[in-house]
C-alpha positions in Angstrom: 3.0 7.7 22.8 0.2 9.9 21.8 -0.4 10.3 18.2 -2.8 12.9 16.5 -3.0 10.8 13.3 -2.2 7.3 11.9 -1.2 7.0 8.5 -1.2 3.5 6.9 0.6 2.0 3.9 -1.9 -0.5 2.2 -0.3 -3.3 0.6 1.1 -5.8 3.4 -0.4 -3.6 5.9 -4.1 -3.6 5.6 -4.5 -6.1 3.1 -2.6 -8.9 0.9 -3.6 -8.3 -2.7 -0.6 -10.3 -4.1 -2.8 -13.1 -5.3 -5.5 -10.9 -6.8 -2.8 -8.8 -8.4 -1.1 -12.0 -9.8 -4.6 -13.0 -11.5 -5.6 -9.2 -12.8 -2.1 -8.8 -14.2 -1.7 -12.1 -15.6 -4.8 -11.2 -17.8 -3.3 -8.2 -18.9 0.1 -9.6 -19.6 -1.1 -12.7 -21.4 -2.0 -10.3 -24.1 1.7 -8.7 -24.4 3.7 -10.5 -26.9 6.7 -9.0 -25.7 6.4 -10.2 -22.0 8.2 -13.5 -21.9 7.1 -14.8 -18.6 4.4 -13.9 -16.0 5.7 -12.7 -12.6 5.2 -15.2 -9.9 3.4 -14.4 -6.6 6.6 -14.3 -4.7 7.9 -11.8 -7.3 5.1 -9.5 -6.9 5.5 -9.8 -3.2 9.0 -8.5 -3.7 8.2 -5.3 -5.4 5.3 -4.3 -3.1 5.7 -0.7 -2.4 7.8 0.4 -5.2 6.9 3.1 -7.7 6.3 2.0 -11.4 9.5 2.7 -12.7 11.3 0.6 -10.0 8.7 -2.2 -10.0 8.8 -2.7 -13.7 12.5 -2.6 -14.1 12.6 -5.7 -11.6 9.8 -7.6 -13.3 10.7 -6.8 -17.1 14.2 -5.8 -17.4 14.6 -6.7 -20.7 11.9 -4.2 -21.9 12.5 -0.4 -22.4 11.3 1.9 -19.9 8.4 3.5 -22.1 7.1 0.1 -22.9 7.5 -1.1 -19.2 5.5 1.9 -18.1 2.9 1.2 -21.0 2.2 -2.3 -19.6 2.0 -1.0 -15.9 -0.6 1.3 -16.8 -2.8 -1.2 -18.6 -2.2 -3.5 -15.5 -3.0 -0.7 -13.0 -6.3 0.2 -14.8 -7.5 -3.5 -14.8 -5.9 -4.2 -11.5 -8.3 -1.5 -10.1 -11.4 -2.7 -11.5 -11.0 -6.1 -10.5 -10.0 -5.2 -6.9 -13.0 -3.1 -6.7 -15.4 -5.8 -7.7 -13.4 -8.8 -5.9 -11.5 -7.2 -3.1 -8.6 -9.0 -1.5 -7.5 -10.7 1.5 -7.8 -8.5 4.6 -5.4 -9.0 7.4 -6.9 -10.4 10.7 -9.2 -8.0 12.4 -8.7 -5.1 9.9 -12.0 -3.8 9.9 -12.6 -3.9 13.6 -9.1 -2.5 14.2 -9.7 0.5 12.0 -13.4 1.1 13.5 -11.9 1.2 17.0 -9.0 3.5 16.1 -11.1 5.9 14.2 -13.1 6.6 17.2 -10.0 8.2 18.7 -7.5 9.1 15.8 -8.0 10.3 12.4 -6.8 7.7 9.8 -5.2 8.0 6.6 -3.4 6.0 3.7 -0.4 6.8 1.7 0.7 3.8 -0.8 2.8 3.8 -3.9 0.1 2.9 -6.2 -1.8 3.9 -9.1 -4.8 6.4 -8.6 -8.1 4.0 -8.0 -6.1 1.5 -6.1 -6.7 2.9 -2.4 -10.5 3.6 -3.7 -10.8 -0.1 -4.7 -9.8 -1.1 -1.1 -12.5 1.5 0.3 -15.0 0.5 -1.8 -14.4 -3.3 -1.8 -14.3 -3.5 1.9 -16.6 -0.6 3.0 -13.7 0.9 4.8 -14.3 4.7 3.5 -16.1 5.6 6.4 -12.8 5.0 8.7 -10.3 7.0 6.4 -10.4 10.6 6.5 -7.8 11.4 3.6 -5.4 9.5 1.2 -2.6 10.0 -1.3 -0.8 8.1 -3.9 2.2 8.5 -6.4 -0.6 7.8 -9.0 -2.4 11.1 -8.1 0.5 13.3 -7.4 3.5 11.8 -9.3 5.5 12.2 -6.0 7.3 9.7 -3.9 5.9 8.2 -0.9 7.9 10.5 1.4 6.4 13.6 -0.3 2.8 12.1 -0.2 3.2 11.4 3.6 4.4 15.1 3.9 1.2 16.3 1.9 -1.1 14.2 4.2 0.6 15.6 7.3 0.3 19.4 5.8 -3.2 18.8 4.4 -4.8 17.8 7.9 -2.4 19.9 10.1 -1.0 16.9 12.0 1.3 17.6 14.6 2.4 14.1 15.9 1.4 11.5 13.4 3.0 8.0 12.7 3.1 6.0 9.8 2.4 2.3 9.8 4.1 0.1 7.1 5.6 -3.4 6.4 8.9 -2.7 4.4 12.3 -1.2 4.6 11.0 1.4 1.7 8.2 2.4 4.1 10.5 3.0 6.8 12.9 5.3 4.7 9.8 7.3 3.4 8.6 7.9 7.0 12.0 8.7 7.9 12.5 11.1 5.0 9.1 12.9 5.8 10.2 13.3 9.6 7.2 11.0 10.8 7.7 8.0 13.4 7.5 4.5 12.1 5.6 1.4 13.2 6.5 -1.9 11.4 4.0 -4.3 10.5 5.6 -7.7 10.8 3.1 -9.7 9.3 3.6 -8.1 5.9 5.9 -8.5 3.0 9.2 -7.0 4.3 11.7 -6.7 7.3 12.5 -3.7 9.3 14.8 -3.7 12.3 15.2 -1.3 15.3 11.7 0.2 15.3 8.3 -0.7 17.3 6.6 -3.3 15.4 3.2 -5.3 15.6 2.9 -8.8 14.8 -0.9 -8.4 14.1 -3.2 -5.4 13.2 -5.2 -5.5 16.3 -1.8 -4.9 18.6 -1.7 -1.3 16.9 -4.5 -0.5 19.6 -2.5 -1.1 22.6 0.4 0.7 20.9 -1.2 3.8 20.0 -3.6 3.9 23.2 -0.9 3.7 25.6 
């Protein structure tokens, strides 16, 4: 299949930031007297890809929405600062794969994250040179499907593909009318769609 653009999710697709998020969120949550228990790494991995309302409802169901969002915003600000400085765990051969793909395809990122989070990835791991454009709910207030459409329209793409690792990613790509490739090494499970077991496998899939 010939694609004229590859749009990536971030968490679970390009890097695994769950441990770094647990640490950065822990530093903020420990200061919140109404947070009764810190989320485990497994719980954080289980909400990767969700928007702020859905994510905080799963992690802090005992708090009112306004308070949950207040905590989320505080965590997101510190998380971006922390990740810009420390980075996170890249999946194997991510930099090499992005470098190779960028020679033949424009590359993009769309993620359900706070503004600054994608920039943290680009800065910490020197990957901005490979990414032509990006979008997130933190900048637009729109769901992932709408942000995928924004990238498609802004860059005049005719046959892009979205690479993600969760059912939510698949549903967002489908709603945007964009084909989907499942990153099976990430956090989720998606059936009946093309998939890759490692990032480098994307090369043969999109260049065939």
